[in-house]
Amino acid sequence: MCIRAEKASAQGQDTGKMTAPIAKLSFWGVRGSTPTVDPATWRYGGNTPCLELTAPDGTQFILDCGTGLRMLGSRWAAPNGNGNAATHIFVTHYHWDHIQGIPFFAPLYAENNEFHFYSFRSKFLGRDSLKQVFETQMALPYFPVDMSAMSAKRKFKEVEGGESFRIGENTVTAKWLNHPQGCLGFRIETPAGIVAYATDNEPGDAKLDENLKELAAGADIFINDAQFSPEQLATSRRGWGHSSWKVGAQVAREAGAKTLVLFHHDPDSTDRMIDNVLRQAREEFDSVFAACEGMVVTLGAVGDRVQAHMPGSRTALRREAQFRARVCGVTEGGKDFEEQTLVRDLSLQGALISLKNLPRLQSELQVTMETAGPDGEAQSMKLRGYVVRIDAGTEKGHTSVGLYLRTEGTAE
Ligand SMILES: [Zn+2]
Ligand SMILES: [Zn+2]
């Protein structure tokens, strides 16, 4: 089984034309607990859990309804027929970060759309738990419009841990995970590969740990809760219902999963912290990615490497490596001015480069830039580039690579 990935696109646009069984998994929200807007978290993203899986038969699955769901809705393309016109939405549990996107999901307000919701009966809510969640979220004074504005067709189905059922050509299995007030993990087997989605779970309950392993068994993509560090998990955050990269790597190994995706990042984890977590995880398991908003994984495409591509980041990556500068401004006295100057200390956030080789997503590159010094002599600047984006290049045989850059020092 090989996994390839490409630029994100709204689902349903091209899958109908594919001949090989290909499934696309898109990450719309990857943050745990609460959305983050801190710029130090932008590279991995601040929206709470929401994934989209388009199966080879065109069936569209949505996993969780965190704030990432709004983004999915804004790029909405309804499923492309084949008798699979309804979208199947799985909600793992009722904590805020997994339901908060529902009232902001625009396709729910269009009567031509049809959604089938799957979730468990909570002992705190009783019958029609998810339906009650909808009503409560939109009750006065929490939301400006009421449920009657939601004109899309909606069906609600209760799912229990241990259940397994078919949707189109795909098999879905639900298992209980160890989390306060309960949480379901889902395993979706498509003709193109197997995705195991196990957010919000803490190790330590033998039976539920076994469930996690069963979900992950032989999966092409195993998405696991990696909110805390192993140290936090053993001490201050014990009992909070979450896991670590280390446990994920161990379960992936034991269950024979092919690729591990670290998920449900802590709101206090900055991009740099997640980079470090990923580095450590890659020392213990071969194929690991840190879930990132906009990441798209394709299952079942031809090729023999594991890859994941990402569309552009929110911040402009392109910079001209030109250190002579012209500065325009307003003087203290209120007069416009313009002058030539030289930037001596340049901090680059990112760059876009074109490569013949295809670097690994979320890996580091050494970049040395040749520039002209103050008197025209050649100077070089060494930078550490972290691969955050891979696109098909405009030049044939080249790949366009987006880098997040850090200075490593300059040399003559
Ligand atoms: Zn959560
Ligand atoms: Zn939770």
PDB file of C-alpha atoms in Angstrom, residues 21-284:
ATOM      1  CA  PRO A  21      -9.273   3.395  -6.072  1.00  0.00           C
ATOM      2  CA  ILE A  22      -8.093   6.612  -4.471  1.00  0.00           C
ATOM      3  CA  ALA A  23      -9.195   8.099  -1.184  1.00  0.00           C
ATOM      4  CA  LYS A  24      -8.399  11.605  -0.018  1.00  0.00           C
ATOM      5  CA  LEU A  25      -8.043  12.594   3.599  1.00  0.00           C
ATOM      6  CA  SER A  26      -8.040  16.329   4.352  1.00  0.00           C
ATOM      7  CA  PHE A  27      -7.255  17.934   7.700  1.00  0.00           C
ATOM      8  CA  TRP A  28      -9.448  20.995   8.364  1.00  0.00           C
ATOM      9  CA  GLY A  29      -8.852  21.272  12.108  1.00  0.00           C
ATOM     10  CA  VAL A  30      -6.103  19.677  14.221  1.00  0.00           C
ATOM     11  CA  ARG A  31      -6.029  21.626  17.509  1.00  0.00           C
ATOM     12  CA  GLY A  32      -7.341  20.146  20.755  1.00  0.00           C
ATOM     13  CA  SER A  33      -9.513  21.662  23.483  1.00  0.00           C
ATOM     14  CA  THR A  34     -10.019  25.195  22.126  1.00  0.00           C
ATOM     15  CA  PRO A  35      -9.155  27.096  18.955  1.00  0.00           C
ATOM     16  CA  THR A  36      -5.941  29.131  19.016  1.00  0.00           C
ATOM     17  CA  VAL A  37      -5.247  32.425  17.277  1.00  0.00           C
ATOM     18  CA  ASP A  38      -1.741  32.922  18.659  1.00  0.00           C
ATOM     19  CA  PRO A  39       0.572  33.488  15.654  1.00  0.00           C
ATOM     20  CA  ALA A  40       3.035  31.021  17.219  1.00  0.00           C
ATOM     21  CA  THR A  41       0.486  28.294  16.392  1.00  0.00           C
ATOM     22  CA  TRP A  42      -0.426  29.295  12.844  1.00  0.00           C
ATOM     23  CA  ARG A  43       1.874  26.934  10.978  1.00  0.00           C
ATOM     24  CA  TYR A  44       0.105  23.808  12.317  1.00  0.00           C
ATOM     25  CA  GLY A  45      -3.187  25.634  12.663  1.00  0.00           C
ATOM     26  CA  GLY A  46      -5.646  26.705  15.338  1.00  0.00           C
ATOM     27  CA  ASN A  47      -8.971  25.146  14.349  1.00  0.00           C
ATOM     28  CA  THR A  48     -10.381  22.313  16.436  1.00  0.00           C
ATOM     29  CA  PRO A  49     -10.862  18.755  15.043  1.00  0.00           C
ATOM     30  CA  CYS A  50     -12.445  18.228  11.653  1.00  0.00           C
ATOM     31  CA  LEU A  51     -11.329  15.753   8.988  1.00  0.00           C
ATOM     32  CA  GLU A  52     -12.799  14.915   5.625  1.00  0.00           C
ATOM     33  CA  LEU A  53     -12.392  11.585   3.871  1.00  0.00           C
ATOM     34  CA  THR A  54     -13.566  11.050   0.326  1.00  0.00           C
ATOM     35  CA  ALA A  55     -13.684   7.340  -0.475  1.00  0.00           C
ATOM     36  CA  PRO A  56     -13.095   5.874  -3.959  1.00  0.00           C
ATOM     37  CA  ASP A  57     -16.850   5.358  -4.477  1.00  0.00           C
ATOM     38  CA  GLY A  58     -17.455   9.071  -3.854  1.00  0.00           C
ATOM     39  CA  THR A  59     -18.802   8.633  -0.328  1.00  0.00           C
ATOM     40  CA  GLN A  60     -17.952  11.664   1.735  1.00  0.00           C
ATOM     41  CA  PHE A  61     -17.145  11.250   5.423  1.00  0.00           C
ATOM     42  CA  ILE A  62     -16.605  14.049   7.912  1.00  0.00           C
ATOM     43  CA  LEU A  63     -14.941  13.182  11.200  1.00  0.00           C
ATOM     44  CA  ASP A  64     -15.821  15.576  14.031  1.00  0.00           C
ATOM     45  CA  CYS A  65     -17.356  19.037  13.879  1.00  0.00           C
ATOM     46  CA  GLY A  66     -14.772  21.314  15.497  1.00  0.00           C
ATOM     47  CA  THR A  67     -14.191  24.834  14.200  1.00  0.00           C
ATOM     48  CA  GLY A  68     -12.377  23.402  11.156  1.00  0.00           C
ATOM     49  CA  LEU A  69     -15.855  22.452   9.880  1.00  0.00           C
ATOM     50  CA  ARG A  70     -16.557  26.084   9.013  1.00  0.00           C
ATOM     51  CA  MET A  71     -13.532  26.111   6.683  1.00  0.00           C
ATOM     52  CA  LEU A  72     -14.727  22.908   5.010  1.00  0.00           C
ATOM     53  CA  GLY A  73     -18.167  24.495   4.562  1.00  0.00           C
ATOM     54  CA  SER A  74     -16.725  27.568   2.914  1.00  0.00           C
ATOM     55  CA  ARG A  75     -15.077  25.380   0.254  1.00  0.00           C
ATOM     56  CA  TRP A  76     -18.055  23.091  -0.030  1.00  0.00           C
ATOM     57  CA  ALA A  77     -18.738  20.926  -3.040  1.00  0.00           C
ATOM     58  CA  ALA A  78     -21.585  18.496  -2.533  1.00  0.00           C
ATOM     59  CA  PRO A  79     -20.815  14.779  -3.015  1.00  0.00           C
ATOM     60  CA  ASN A  80     -20.889  13.703  -6.621  1.00  0.00           C
ATOM     61  CA  GLY A  81     -23.792  11.319  -6.807  1.00  0.00           C
ATOM     62  CA  ASN A  82     -23.262   7.576  -7.455  1.00  0.00           C
ATOM     63  CA  GLY A  83     -26.049   7.029  -4.953  1.00  0.00           C
ATOM     64  CA  ASN A  84     -23.805   8.537  -2.271  1.00  0.00           C
ATOM     65  CA  ALA A  85     -25.229  12.024  -2.282  1.00  0.00           C
ATOM     66  CA  ALA A  86     -25.540  12.230   1.488  1.00  0.00           C
ATOM     67  CA  THR A  87     -22.539  13.229   3.574  1.00  0.00           C
ATOM     68  CA  HIS A  88     -21.808  10.996   6.562  1.00  0.00           C
ATOM     69  CA  ILE A  89     -20.709  12.891   9.656  1.00  0.00           C
ATOM     70  CA  PHE A  90     -19.184  11.053  12.611  1.00  0.00           C
ATOM     71  CA  VAL A  91     -18.992  12.837  15.947  1.00  0.00           C
ATOM     72  CA  THR A  92     -16.604  11.147  18.391  1.00  0.00           C
ATOM     73  CA  HIS A  93     -18.045  12.828  21.528  1.00  0.00           C
ATOM     74  CA  TYR A  94     -19.727  15.987  22.785  1.00  0.00           C
ATOM     75  CA  HIS A  95     -16.863  18.072  24.154  1.00  0.00           C
ATOM     76  CA  TRP A  96     -16.866  21.623  22.821  1.00  0.00           C
ATOM     77  CA  ASP A  97     -13.884  21.223  20.514  1.00  0.00           C
ATOM     78  CA  HIS A  98     -15.689  18.463  18.549  1.00  0.00           C
ATOM     79  CA  ILE A  99     -19.091  20.138  18.056  1.00  0.00           C
ATOM     80  CA  GLN A 100     -18.379  23.859  17.981  1.00  0.00           C
ATOM     81  CA  GLY A 101     -18.335  24.160  14.200  1.00  0.00           C
ATOM     82  CA  ILE A 102     -21.892  22.847  13.661  1.00  0.00           C
ATOM     83  CA  PRO A 103     -23.816  26.156  13.764  1.00  0.00           C
ATOM     84  CA  PHE A 104     -21.199  27.708  11.453  1.00  0.00           C
ATOM     85  CA  PHE A 105     -21.310  24.992   8.783  1.00  0.00           C
ATOM     86  CA  ALA A 106     -22.962  26.797   5.871  1.00  0.00           C
ATOM     87  CA  PRO A 107     -24.066  23.646   3.938  1.00  0.00           C
ATOM     88  CA  LEU A 108     -26.520  22.899   6.789  1.00  0.00           C
ATOM     89  CA  TYR A 109     -28.509  25.952   5.696  1.00  0.00           C
ATOM     90  CA  ALA A 110     -29.058  24.760   2.101  1.00  0.00           C
ATOM     91  CA  GLU A 111     -32.068  22.480   1.537  1.00  0.00           C
ATOM     92  CA  ASN A 112     -30.459  20.474  -1.270  1.00  0.00           C
ATOM     93  CA  ASN A 113     -27.879  18.988   1.069  1.00  0.00           C
ATOM     94  CA  GLU A 114     -28.342  15.808   3.053  1.00  0.00           C
ATOM     95  CA  PHE A 115     -26.397  14.798   6.134  1.00  0.00           C
ATOM     96  CA  HIS A 116     -26.366  11.580   8.125  1.00  0.00           C
ATOM     97  CA  PHE A 117     -24.974  12.100  11.620  1.00  0.00           C
ATOM     98  CA  TYR A 118     -23.525   9.255  13.691  1.00  0.00           C
ATOM     99  CA  SER A 119     -22.761   9.525  17.411  1.00  0.00           C
ATOM    100  CA  PHE A 120     -23.368   7.673  20.659  1.00  0.00           C
ATOM    101  CA  ARG A 121     -26.213   8.038  23.172  1.00  0.00           C
ATOM    102  CA  SER A 122     -24.720   9.978  26.052  1.00  0.00           C
ATOM    103  CA  LYS A 123     -25.936   8.994  29.507  1.00  0.00           C
ATOM    104  CA  PHE A 124     -26.018  12.703  30.340  1.00  0.00           C
ATOM    105  CA  LEU A 125     -28.316  13.541  27.422  1.00  0.00           C
ATOM    106  CA  GLY A 126     -30.259  10.345  26.736  1.00  0.00           C
ATOM    107  CA  ARG A 127     -32.124   9.713  23.478  1.00  0.00           C
ATOM    108  CA  ASP A 128     -31.197  11.754  20.413  1.00  0.00           C
ATOM    109  CA  SER A 129     -28.080  13.080  22.098  1.00  0.00           C
ATOM    110  CA  LEU A 130     -26.645  14.811  19.032  1.00  0.00           C
ATOM    111  CA  LYS A 131     -30.002  16.291  18.064  1.00  0.00           C
ATOM    112  CA  GLN A 132     -30.171  17.793  21.545  1.00  0.00           C
ATOM    113  CA  VAL A 133     -26.684  19.190  21.096  1.00  0.00           C
ATOM    114  CA  PHE A 134     -27.834  20.957  17.923  1.00  0.00           C
ATOM    115  CA  GLU A 135     -30.877  22.409  19.670  1.00  0.00           C
ATOM    116  CA  THR A 136     -28.915  23.523  22.708  1.00  0.00           C
ATOM    117  CA  GLN A 137     -26.160  25.140  20.679  1.00  0.00           C
ATOM    118  CA  MET A 138     -28.740  27.130  18.751  1.00  0.00           C
ATOM    119  CA  ALA A 139     -31.029  27.933  21.673  1.00  0.00           C
ATOM    120  CA  LEU A 140     -31.544  31.511  22.795  1.00  0.00           C
ATOM    121  CA  PRO A 141     -29.421  33.395  23.778  1.00  0.00           C
ATOM    122  CA  TYR A 142     -26.475  31.367  22.479  1.00  0.00           C
ATOM    123  CA  PHE A 143     -27.019  31.786  18.755  1.00  0.00           C
ATOM    124  CA  PRO A 144     -28.831  34.405  16.628  1.00  0.00           C
ATOM    125  CA  VAL A 145     -30.957  32.058  14.496  1.00  0.00           C
ATOM    126  CA  ASP A 146     -32.861  28.953  15.573  1.00  0.00           C
ATOM    127  CA  MET A 147     -32.918  25.408  14.199  1.00  0.00           C
ATOM    128  CA  SER A 148     -35.634  26.182  11.640  1.00  0.00           C
ATOM    129  CA  ALA A 149     -33.008  28.062   9.592  1.00  0.00           C
ATOM    130  CA  MET A 150     -31.157  24.764   9.079  1.00  0.00           C
ATOM    131  CA  SER A 151     -32.933  23.555   5.989  1.00  0.00           C
ATOM    132  CA  ALA A 152     -30.637  20.699   4.934  1.00  0.00           C
ATOM    133  CA  LYS A 153     -31.980  17.156   5.384  1.00  0.00           C
ATOM    134  CA  ARG A 154     -30.592  15.643   8.556  1.00  0.00           C
ATOM    135  CA  LYS A 155     -30.734  12.086   9.819  1.00  0.00           C
ATOM    136  CA  PHE A 156     -29.356  10.993  13.179  1.00  0.00           C
ATOM    137  CA  LYS A 157     -28.082   7.524  13.912  1.00  0.00           C
ATOM    138  CA  GLU A 158     -26.932   6.218  17.270  1.00  0.00           C
ATOM    139  CA  VAL A 159     -23.700   4.227  17.212  1.00  0.00           C
ATOM    140  CA  GLU A 160     -22.275   2.053  19.966  1.00  0.00           C
ATOM    141  CA  GLY A 161     -18.726   0.934  20.584  1.00  0.00           C
ATOM    142  CA  GLY A 162     -18.170  -2.445  18.879  1.00  0.00           C
ATOM    143  CA  GLU A 163     -20.572  -1.749  15.995  1.00  0.00           C
ATOM    144  CA  SER A 164     -19.497  -2.229  12.405  1.00  0.00           C
ATOM    145  CA  PHE A 165     -21.503  -1.295   9.310  1.00  0.00           C
ATOM    146  CA  ARG A 166     -21.197  -0.595   5.587  1.00  0.00           C
ATOM    147  CA  ILE A 167     -21.586   2.753   3.850  1.00  0.00           C
ATOM    148  CA  GLY A 168     -21.227   2.391   0.092  1.00  0.00           C
ATOM    149  CA  GLU A 169     -18.135   0.240  -0.541  1.00  0.00           C
ATOM    150  CA  ASN A 170     -16.684   1.140   2.843  1.00  0.00           C
ATOM    151  CA  THR A 171     -16.811  -0.449   6.279  1.00  0.00           C
ATOM    152  CA  VAL A 172     -16.954   1.677   9.415  1.00  0.00           C
ATOM    153  CA  THR A 173     -16.121   0.256  12.839  1.00  0.00           C
ATOM    154  CA  ALA A 174     -16.622   2.161  16.095  1.00  0.00           C
ATOM    155  CA  LYS A 175     -14.782   1.415  19.363  1.00  0.00           C
ATOM    156  CA  TRP A 176     -14.909   2.999  22.788  1.00  0.00           C
ATOM    157  CA  LEU A 177     -11.836   4.918  23.878  1.00  0.00           C
ATOM    158  CA  ASN A 178     -10.706   6.023  27.330  1.00  0.00           C
ATOM    159  CA  HIS A 179     -11.917   9.629  27.743  1.00  0.00           C
ATOM    160  CA  PRO A 180     -14.066  11.456  30.343  1.00  0.00           C
ATOM    161  CA  GLN A 181     -17.788  11.011  29.474  1.00  0.00           C
ATOM    162  CA  GLY A 182     -16.815   8.607  26.679  1.00  0.00           C
ATOM    163  CA  CYS A 183     -15.449   8.902  23.176  1.00  0.00           C
ATOM    164  CA  LEU A 184     -15.655   6.742  20.067  1.00  0.00           C
ATOM    165  CA  GLY A 185     -12.758   5.974  17.752  1.00  0.00           C
ATOM    166  CA  PHE A 186     -13.583   5.159  14.124  1.00  0.00           C
ATOM    167  CA  ARG A 187     -11.897   2.880  11.652  1.00  0.00           C
ATOM    168  CA  ILE A 188     -12.914   3.390   8.023  1.00  0.00           C
ATOM    169  CA  GLU A 189     -11.890   0.707   5.569  1.00  0.00           C
ATOM    170  CA  THR A 190     -12.054   1.893   1.969  1.00  0.00           C
ATOM    171  CA  PRO A 191     -10.911   0.013  -1.158  1.00  0.00           C
ATOM    172  CA  ALA A 192      -7.965   2.463  -1.267  1.00  0.00           C
ATOM    173  CA  GLY A 193      -6.811   1.983   2.297  1.00  0.00           C
ATOM    174  CA  ILE A 194      -7.678   2.130   5.973  1.00  0.00           C
ATOM    175  CA  VAL A 195      -7.954   5.252   8.116  1.00  0.00           C
ATOM    176  CA  ALA A 196      -8.105   4.916  11.914  1.00  0.00           C
ATOM    177  CA  TYR A 197      -9.242   8.052  13.723  1.00  0.00           C
ATOM    178  CA  ALA A 198      -8.525   7.960  17.453  1.00  0.00           C
ATOM    179  CA  THR A 199      -8.686  11.441  18.909  1.00  0.00           C
ATOM    180  CA  ASP A 200      -9.188  12.139  22.621  1.00  0.00           C
ATOM    181  CA  ASN A 201      -7.968   9.007  24.378  1.00  0.00           C
ATOM    182  CA  GLU A 202      -5.732   8.285  27.335  1.00  0.00           C
ATOM    183  CA  PRO A 203      -3.764   5.081  27.833  1.00  0.00           C
ATOM    184  CA  GLY A 204      -4.105   3.096  31.044  1.00  0.00           C
ATOM    185  CA  ASP A 205      -7.334   1.093  30.756  1.00  0.00           C
ATOM    186  CA  ALA A 206      -6.423  -2.385  29.514  1.00  0.00           C
ATOM    187  CA  LYS A 207      -9.675  -3.051  27.667  1.00  0.00           C
ATOM    188  CA  LEU A 208      -9.855   0.355  26.012  1.00  0.00           C
ATOM    189  CA  ASP A 209      -6.135   0.240  25.162  1.00  0.00           C
ATOM    190  CA  GLU A 210      -6.908  -2.993  23.324  1.00  0.00           C
ATOM    191  CA  ASN A 211      -9.721  -1.205  21.432  1.00  0.00           C
ATOM    192  CA  LEU A 212      -7.230   1.417  20.295  1.00  0.00           C
ATOM    193  CA  LYS A 213      -4.906  -1.275  18.976  1.00  0.00           C
ATOM    194  CA  GLU A 214      -7.773  -2.951  17.134  1.00  0.00           C
ATOM    195  CA  LEU A 215      -8.703   0.332  15.485  1.00  0.00           C
ATOM    196  CA  ALA A 216      -5.101   0.900  14.403  1.00  0.00           C
ATOM    197  CA  ALA A 217      -4.349  -2.677  13.303  1.00  0.00           C
ATOM    198  CA  GLY A 218      -2.656  -2.543   9.901  1.00  0.00           C
ATOM    199  CA  ALA A 219      -4.100   0.937   9.206  1.00  0.00           C
ATOM    200  CA  ASP A 220      -2.517   2.994   6.441  1.00  0.00           C
ATOM    201  CA  ILE A 221      -3.145   6.144   8.444  1.00  0.00           C
ATOM    202  CA  PHE A 222      -3.445   6.037  12.226  1.00  0.00           C
ATOM    203  CA  ILE A 223      -4.470   9.404  13.668  1.00  0.00           C
ATOM    204  CA  ASN A 224      -3.867   9.512  17.403  1.00  0.00           C
ATOM    205  CA  ASP A 225      -4.230  12.017  20.233  1.00  0.00           C
ATOM    206  CA  ALA A 226      -0.794  13.573  20.940  1.00  0.00           C
ATOM    207  CA  GLN A 227      -1.845  16.477  23.141  1.00  0.00           C
ATOM    208  CA  PHE A 228       0.586  16.042  26.014  1.00  0.00           C
ATOM    209  CA  SER A 229       4.261  15.304  26.458  1.00  0.00           C
ATOM    210  CA  PRO A 230       5.113  11.918  27.997  1.00  0.00           C
ATOM    211  CA  GLU A 231       6.156  13.820  31.157  1.00  0.00           C
ATOM    212  CA  GLN A 232       2.832  15.680  31.433  1.00  0.00           C
ATOM    213  CA  LEU A 233       0.939  12.465  30.794  1.00  0.00           C
ATOM    214  CA  ALA A 234       2.745  10.777  33.685  1.00  0.00           C
ATOM    215  CA  THR A 235       2.237  13.662  36.130  1.00  0.00           C
ATOM    216  CA  SER A 236       0.179  16.870  35.957  1.00  0.00           C
ATOM    217  CA  ARG A 237      -2.142  15.888  33.096  1.00  0.00           C
ATOM    218  CA  ARG A 238      -2.880  12.357  34.171  1.00  0.00           C
ATOM    219  CA  GLY A 239      -6.590  11.617  33.999  1.00  0.00           C
ATOM    220  CA  TRP A 240      -7.360  14.467  31.597  1.00  0.00           C
ATOM    221  CA  GLY A 241      -8.193  11.996  28.828  1.00  0.00           C
ATOM    222  CA  HIS A 242      -5.342  12.546  26.389  1.00  0.00           C
ATOM    223  CA  SER A 243      -2.252  10.809  25.083  1.00  0.00           C
ATOM    224  CA  SER A 244       1.301  11.548  23.882  1.00  0.00           C
ATOM    225  CA  TRP A 245       3.415  11.088  20.750  1.00  0.00           C
ATOM    226  CA  LYS A 246       5.326   8.342  22.538  1.00  0.00           C
ATOM    227  CA  VAL A 247       2.250   6.244  23.235  1.00  0.00           C
ATOM    228  CA  GLY A 248       1.118   6.829  19.636  1.00  0.00           C
ATOM    229  CA  ALA A 249       4.444   5.558  18.278  1.00  0.00           C
ATOM    230  CA  GLN A 250       4.280   2.510  20.520  1.00  0.00           C
ATOM    231  CA  VAL A 251       0.697   1.636  19.536  1.00  0.00           C
ATOM    232  CA  ALA A 252       1.496   2.220  15.844  1.00  0.00           C
ATOM    233  CA  ARG A 253       4.423  -0.219  16.121  1.00  0.00           C
ATOM    234  CA  GLU A 254       2.466  -2.865  18.022  1.00  0.00           C
ATOM    235  CA  ALA A 255      -0.599  -2.572  15.783  1.00  0.00           C
ATOM    236  CA  GLY A 256       1.392  -2.592  12.541  1.00  0.00           C
ATOM    237  CA  ALA A 257       0.038   0.782  11.407  1.00  0.00           C
ATOM    238  CA  LYS A 258       1.915   2.179   8.425  1.00  0.00           C
ATOM    239  CA  THR A 259       1.809   5.920   9.116  1.00  0.00           C
ATOM    240  CA  LEU A 260       1.149   7.716  12.387  1.00  0.00           C
ATOM    241  CA  VAL A 261      -0.364  11.206  12.424  1.00  0.00           C
ATOM    242  CA  LEU A 262       0.048  13.148  15.678  1.00  0.00           C
ATOM    243  CA  PHE A 263      -3.229  14.958  16.352  1.00  0.00           C
ATOM    244  CA  HIS A 264      -5.208  17.149  18.809  1.00  0.00           C
ATOM    245  CA  HIS A 265      -2.285  19.471  19.558  1.00  0.00           C
ATOM    246  CA  ASP A 266      -2.442  21.253  22.895  1.00  0.00           C
ATOM    247  CA  PRO A 267      -3.523  24.916  22.610  1.00  0.00           C
ATOM    248  CA  ASP A 268      -0.341  25.824  24.506  1.00  0.00           C
ATOM    249  CA  SER A 269       1.886  23.952  22.039  1.00  0.00           C
ATOM    250  CA  THR A 270       3.622  26.375  19.677  1.00  0.00           C
ATOM    251  CA  ASP A 271       4.737  25.377  16.192  1.00  0.00           C
ATOM    252  CA  ARG A 272       8.320  25.037  17.464  1.00  0.00           C
ATOM    253  CA  MET A 273       7.169  22.689  20.226  1.00  0.00           C
ATOM    254  CA  ILE A 274       5.290  20.519  17.719  1.00  0.00           C
ATOM    255  CA  ASP A 275       8.402  20.458  15.473  1.00  0.00           C
ATOM    256  CA  ASN A 276      10.314  19.030  18.436  1.00  0.00           C
ATOM    257  CA  VAL A 277       7.635  16.479  19.235  1.00  0.00           C
ATOM    258  CA  LEU A 278       7.670  15.326  15.616  1.00  0.00           C
ATOM    259  CA  ARG A 279      11.461  14.999  15.628  1.00  0.00           C
ATOM    260  CA  GLN A 280      11.320  12.788  18.714  1.00  0.00           C
ATOM    261  CA  ALA A 281       8.463  10.683  17.327  1.00  0.00           C
ATOM    262  CA  ARG A 282      10.405  10.066  14.101  1.00  0.00           C
ATOM    263  CA  GLU A 283      13.219   8.576  16.153  1.00  0.00           C
ATOM    264  CA  GLU A 284      10.816   5.934  17.450  1.00  0.00           C
TER     265      GLU A 284
END
